XYZ file of C-alpha atoms in Angstrom:
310
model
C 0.000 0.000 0.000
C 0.491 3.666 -0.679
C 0.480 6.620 2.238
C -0.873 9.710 0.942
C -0.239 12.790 3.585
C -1.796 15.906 3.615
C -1.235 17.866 6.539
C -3.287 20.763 5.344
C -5.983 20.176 3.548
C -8.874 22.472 1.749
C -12.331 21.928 0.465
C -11.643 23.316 -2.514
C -14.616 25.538 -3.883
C -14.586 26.684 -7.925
C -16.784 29.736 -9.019
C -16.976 29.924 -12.570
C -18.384 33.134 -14.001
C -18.427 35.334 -16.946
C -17.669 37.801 -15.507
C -16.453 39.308 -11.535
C -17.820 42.588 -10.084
C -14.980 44.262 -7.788
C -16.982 46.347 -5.296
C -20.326 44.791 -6.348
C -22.436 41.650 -6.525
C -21.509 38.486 -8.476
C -24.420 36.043 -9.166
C -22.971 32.478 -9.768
C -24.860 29.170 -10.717
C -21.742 26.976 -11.854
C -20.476 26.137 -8.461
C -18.544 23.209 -7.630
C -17.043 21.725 -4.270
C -14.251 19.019 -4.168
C -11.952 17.368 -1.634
C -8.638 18.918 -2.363
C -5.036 19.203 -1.444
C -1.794 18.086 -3.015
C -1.810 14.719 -1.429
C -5.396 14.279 -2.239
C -4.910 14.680 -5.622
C -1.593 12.274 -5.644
C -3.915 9.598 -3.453
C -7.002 9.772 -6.352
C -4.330 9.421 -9.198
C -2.765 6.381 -7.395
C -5.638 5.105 -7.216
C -6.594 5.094 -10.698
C -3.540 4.062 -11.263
C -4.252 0.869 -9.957
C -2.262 0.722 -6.416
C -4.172 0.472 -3.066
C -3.383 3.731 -1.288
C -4.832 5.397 2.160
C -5.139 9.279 2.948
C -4.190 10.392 6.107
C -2.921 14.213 7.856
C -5.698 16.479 9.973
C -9.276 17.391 9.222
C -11.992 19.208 11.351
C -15.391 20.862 11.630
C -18.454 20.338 8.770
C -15.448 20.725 5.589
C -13.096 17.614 7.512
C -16.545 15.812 7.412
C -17.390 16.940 3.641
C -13.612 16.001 2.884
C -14.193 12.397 4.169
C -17.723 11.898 2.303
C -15.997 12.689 -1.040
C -13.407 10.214 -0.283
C -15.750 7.532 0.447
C -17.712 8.182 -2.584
C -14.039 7.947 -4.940
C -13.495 4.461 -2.706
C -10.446 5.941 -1.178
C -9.502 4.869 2.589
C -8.550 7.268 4.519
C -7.464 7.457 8.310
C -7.145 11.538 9.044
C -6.776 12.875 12.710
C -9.697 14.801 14.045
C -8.695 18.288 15.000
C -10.303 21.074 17.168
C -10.130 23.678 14.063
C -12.169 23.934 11.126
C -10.284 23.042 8.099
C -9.907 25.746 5.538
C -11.653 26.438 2.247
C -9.288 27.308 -1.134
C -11.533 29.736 -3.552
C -11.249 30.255 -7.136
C -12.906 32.160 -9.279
C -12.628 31.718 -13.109
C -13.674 34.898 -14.905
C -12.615 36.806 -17.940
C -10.271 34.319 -19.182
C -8.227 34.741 -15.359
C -8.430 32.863 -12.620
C -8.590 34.736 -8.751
C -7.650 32.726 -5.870
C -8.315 33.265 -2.423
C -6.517 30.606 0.195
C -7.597 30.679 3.557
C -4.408 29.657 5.865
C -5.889 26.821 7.708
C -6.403 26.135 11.508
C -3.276 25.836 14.163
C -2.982 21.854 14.631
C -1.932 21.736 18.945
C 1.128 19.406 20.465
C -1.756 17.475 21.667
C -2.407 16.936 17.799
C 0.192 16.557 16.838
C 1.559 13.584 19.007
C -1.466 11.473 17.774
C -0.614 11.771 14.468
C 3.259 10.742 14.833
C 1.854 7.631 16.987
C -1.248 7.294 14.079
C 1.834 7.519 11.555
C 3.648 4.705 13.132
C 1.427 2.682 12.972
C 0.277 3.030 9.148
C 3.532 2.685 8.041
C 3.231 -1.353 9.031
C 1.290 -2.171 6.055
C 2.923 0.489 3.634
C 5.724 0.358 1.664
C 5.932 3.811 0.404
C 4.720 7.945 1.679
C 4.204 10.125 -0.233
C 3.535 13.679 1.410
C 2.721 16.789 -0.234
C 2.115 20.370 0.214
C 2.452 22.787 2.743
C 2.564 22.864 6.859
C -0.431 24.143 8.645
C -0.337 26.843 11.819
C 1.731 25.504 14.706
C 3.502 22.823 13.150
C 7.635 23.591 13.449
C 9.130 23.568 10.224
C 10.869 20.729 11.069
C 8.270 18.296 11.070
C 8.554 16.160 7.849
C 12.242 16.017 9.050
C 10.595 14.264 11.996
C 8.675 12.042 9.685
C 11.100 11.205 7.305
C 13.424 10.038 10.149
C 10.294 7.717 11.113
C 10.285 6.343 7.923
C 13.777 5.769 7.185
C 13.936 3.926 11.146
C 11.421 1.750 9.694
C 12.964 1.111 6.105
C 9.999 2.678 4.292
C 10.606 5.042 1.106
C 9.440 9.096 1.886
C 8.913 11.258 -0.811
C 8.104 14.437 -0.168
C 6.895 17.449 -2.015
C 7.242 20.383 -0.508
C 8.956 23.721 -0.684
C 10.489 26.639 1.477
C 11.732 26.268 5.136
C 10.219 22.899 5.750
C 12.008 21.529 2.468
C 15.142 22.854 3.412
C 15.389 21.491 6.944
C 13.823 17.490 5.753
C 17.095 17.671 3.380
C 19.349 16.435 5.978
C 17.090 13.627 7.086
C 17.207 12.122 3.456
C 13.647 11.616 2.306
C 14.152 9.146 -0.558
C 12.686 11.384 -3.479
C 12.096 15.379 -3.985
C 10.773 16.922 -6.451
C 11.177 20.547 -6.434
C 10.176 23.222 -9.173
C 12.088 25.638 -10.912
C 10.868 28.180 -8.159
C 10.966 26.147 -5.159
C 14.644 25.600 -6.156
C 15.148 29.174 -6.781
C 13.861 29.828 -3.105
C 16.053 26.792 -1.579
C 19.258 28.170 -3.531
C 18.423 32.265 -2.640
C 19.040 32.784 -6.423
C 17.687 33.115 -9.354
C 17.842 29.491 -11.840
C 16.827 29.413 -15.567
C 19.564 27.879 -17.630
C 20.018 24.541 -17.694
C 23.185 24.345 -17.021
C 22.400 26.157 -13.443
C 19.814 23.382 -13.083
C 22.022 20.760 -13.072
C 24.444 22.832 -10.869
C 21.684 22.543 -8.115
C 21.062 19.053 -8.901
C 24.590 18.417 -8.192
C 24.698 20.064 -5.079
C 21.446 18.867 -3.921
C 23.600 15.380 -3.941
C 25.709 16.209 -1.062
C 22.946 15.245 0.917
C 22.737 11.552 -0.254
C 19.569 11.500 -1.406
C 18.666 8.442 -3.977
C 16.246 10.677 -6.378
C 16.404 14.140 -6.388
C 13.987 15.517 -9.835
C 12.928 19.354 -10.708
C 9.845 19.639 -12.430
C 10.174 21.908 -15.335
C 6.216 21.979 -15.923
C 5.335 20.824 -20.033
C 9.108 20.907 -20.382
C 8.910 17.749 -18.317
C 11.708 16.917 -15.755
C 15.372 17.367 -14.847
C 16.857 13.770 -12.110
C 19.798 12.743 -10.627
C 20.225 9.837 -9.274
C 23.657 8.486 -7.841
C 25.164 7.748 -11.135
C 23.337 10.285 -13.913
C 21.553 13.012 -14.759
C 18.465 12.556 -16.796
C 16.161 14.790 -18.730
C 12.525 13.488 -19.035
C 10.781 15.088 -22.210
C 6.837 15.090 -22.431
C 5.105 14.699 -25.798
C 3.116 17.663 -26.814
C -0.291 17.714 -25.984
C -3.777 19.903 -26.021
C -3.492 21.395 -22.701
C -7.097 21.223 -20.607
C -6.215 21.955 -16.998
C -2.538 21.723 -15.557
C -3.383 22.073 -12.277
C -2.426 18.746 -10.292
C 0.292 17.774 -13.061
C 3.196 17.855 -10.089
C 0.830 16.023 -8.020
C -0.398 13.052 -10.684
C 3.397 12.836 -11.145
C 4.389 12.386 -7.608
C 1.658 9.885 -7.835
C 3.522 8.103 -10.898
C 6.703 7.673 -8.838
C 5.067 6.268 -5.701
C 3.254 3.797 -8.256
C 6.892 2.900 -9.842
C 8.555 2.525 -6.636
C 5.913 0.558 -4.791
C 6.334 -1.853 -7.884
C 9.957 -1.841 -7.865
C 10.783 -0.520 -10.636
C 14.130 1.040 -11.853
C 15.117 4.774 -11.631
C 14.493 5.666 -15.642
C 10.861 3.329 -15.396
C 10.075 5.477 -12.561
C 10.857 8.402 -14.018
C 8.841 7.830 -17.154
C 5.962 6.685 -15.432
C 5.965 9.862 -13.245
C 6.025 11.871 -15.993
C 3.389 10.176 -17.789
C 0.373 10.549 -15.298
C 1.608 14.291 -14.821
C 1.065 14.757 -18.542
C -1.849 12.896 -18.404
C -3.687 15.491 -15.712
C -2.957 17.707 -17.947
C -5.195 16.459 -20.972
C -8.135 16.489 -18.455
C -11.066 19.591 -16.908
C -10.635 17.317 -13.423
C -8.080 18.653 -11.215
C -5.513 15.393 -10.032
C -7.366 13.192 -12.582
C -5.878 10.987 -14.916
C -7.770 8.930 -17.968
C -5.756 5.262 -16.958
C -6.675 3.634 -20.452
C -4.317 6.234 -22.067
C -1.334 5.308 -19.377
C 0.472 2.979 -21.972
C -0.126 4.867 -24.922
C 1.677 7.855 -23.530
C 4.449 6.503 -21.460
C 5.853 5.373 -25.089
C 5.714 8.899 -26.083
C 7.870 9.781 -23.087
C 11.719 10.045 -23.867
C 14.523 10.086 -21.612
C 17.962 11.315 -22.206
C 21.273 10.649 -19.562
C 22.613 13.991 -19.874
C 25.507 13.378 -17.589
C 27.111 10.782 -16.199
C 28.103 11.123 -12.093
């Protein structure tokens, strides 16, 4: 099995209108209200992928309970840890050819909290063989908590990938989570600088290795991927495609290398595989979606390169 965490989840809520009033009243009848979250979208794409996967981090108040009901109507286990708070709403409004977000921050998870979900971690990761953990911290969690987790994991020989960015990316380096997957921007906030060329790409690949970590990739969005593993450098290249909705893409490919690794595959299947789901999100209106008849079809579009040898 698969461990999906989200430690900071959202009902997400999309408005879709022709057109938005500053300073006025907006009528809207195209409304729609979904279970969302990075590692909610990488736990529905895993799933449709095939793999059994649970869903765990914090939910609470009437959108924890409408987060659950969606879950059990996609068939999706899920073992979340009631909090005190309400958990937050993410807004969008699509109008005039833009798209307006508003992101509430979330409640403050408590010690209290937070204890039960280490102990409720420790004991999912018996019947797992790989987490996968996505997004961002909520209120009064220490930045150093996936570091926590990924030292969990690694005590207990299970493979952590994490996708995350900013303070609580950099301090999880040291405590080797088995796969990141940075973006160009993430990467440009990790390294204080700014990170375009390639060849600065791979400079931060390379010294992203001196912390031992077995797969280190940067997402370069529909120019697919830069990884290193030990031994190479690879460049991942999507096939073109008619873009629908590319929200999710990072997440659907997270979900393609927990997939790969849970069935043992080797670094360049993985890789491809990744990259295939995330281009397959993309094709789709559904947000962390993926049409699984089309999976082999695409992944022998996909074509990797070994740009450098290590």
């Amino acid at each position: 099995m698969i461990l999906t965490l989200t430690l900071n989840p959202a009902v997400d809520i999309n408005y879709k209108l022709d057109k938005l009033k500053l300073n006025g009243v907006t009528r809207c009848s195209d409304v729609t209200k979904t279970a969302g979250g990075k590692g909610l979208n990488v736990s529905r794409v895993i799933s449709l992928a095939g793999e059994d996967v649970c869903a765990t981090g914090f939910l609470g108040g009437s959108n924890g309970e409408l987060i659950k009901k969606h879950l059990k109507e996609q068939g999706l286990a899920n073992q979340f840890v009631e909090i005190s708070g309400a958990t937050r709403n993410c807004i969008a409004m699509l109008h005039d050819n833009q798209q307006t977000e508003i992101l509430e921050t979330g409640p403050a998870i408590s010690k209290l909290e937070q204890n039960k979900f280490i102990d409720e971690f420790q004991e999912l990761l018996t019947n797992c063989e790989i987490i996968a953990a996505s997004g961002s911290l909520p209120q009064g969690i220490a930045t150093d908590f996936y570091a926590q987790l990924v030292d969990i994991a690694n005590q207990n020989n299970k493979k952590f990938i994490l996708d995350t960015s900013g303070q609580a990316l950099k301090e999880a380096l040291p405590a080797k989570p088995y796969l990141i997957k940075p973006n160009q921007e993430e990467l440009e906030q990790l390294f204080n600088q700014q990170i375009t060329k390639q060849f600065e790409l791979i400079t931060a690949l390379e010294e992203l290795k001196k912390y031992k970590i077995p797969i280190i990739v940067i997402s370069l969005g529909a120019e697919g991927l830069l990884a290193a593993d030990k031994n190479k450098i690879y460049k991942i290249i999507p096939p073109q495609i008619d873009l629908s909705n590319p929200v999710g893409s990072g997440d659907a490919t997270i979900a393609g290398f927990a997939v790969g690794l849970k069935r043992g595959w080797g670094i360049e299947e993985v890789l491809k595989y990744g990259c295939t789901l995330g281009t397959l999100n993309a094709r789709e209106e559904k947000t962390g979606y993926i049409n699984s008849d089309k999976i082999e079809d695409y992944l022998a579009q996909i074509k990797l390169e070994v740009i450098k040898e290590l």
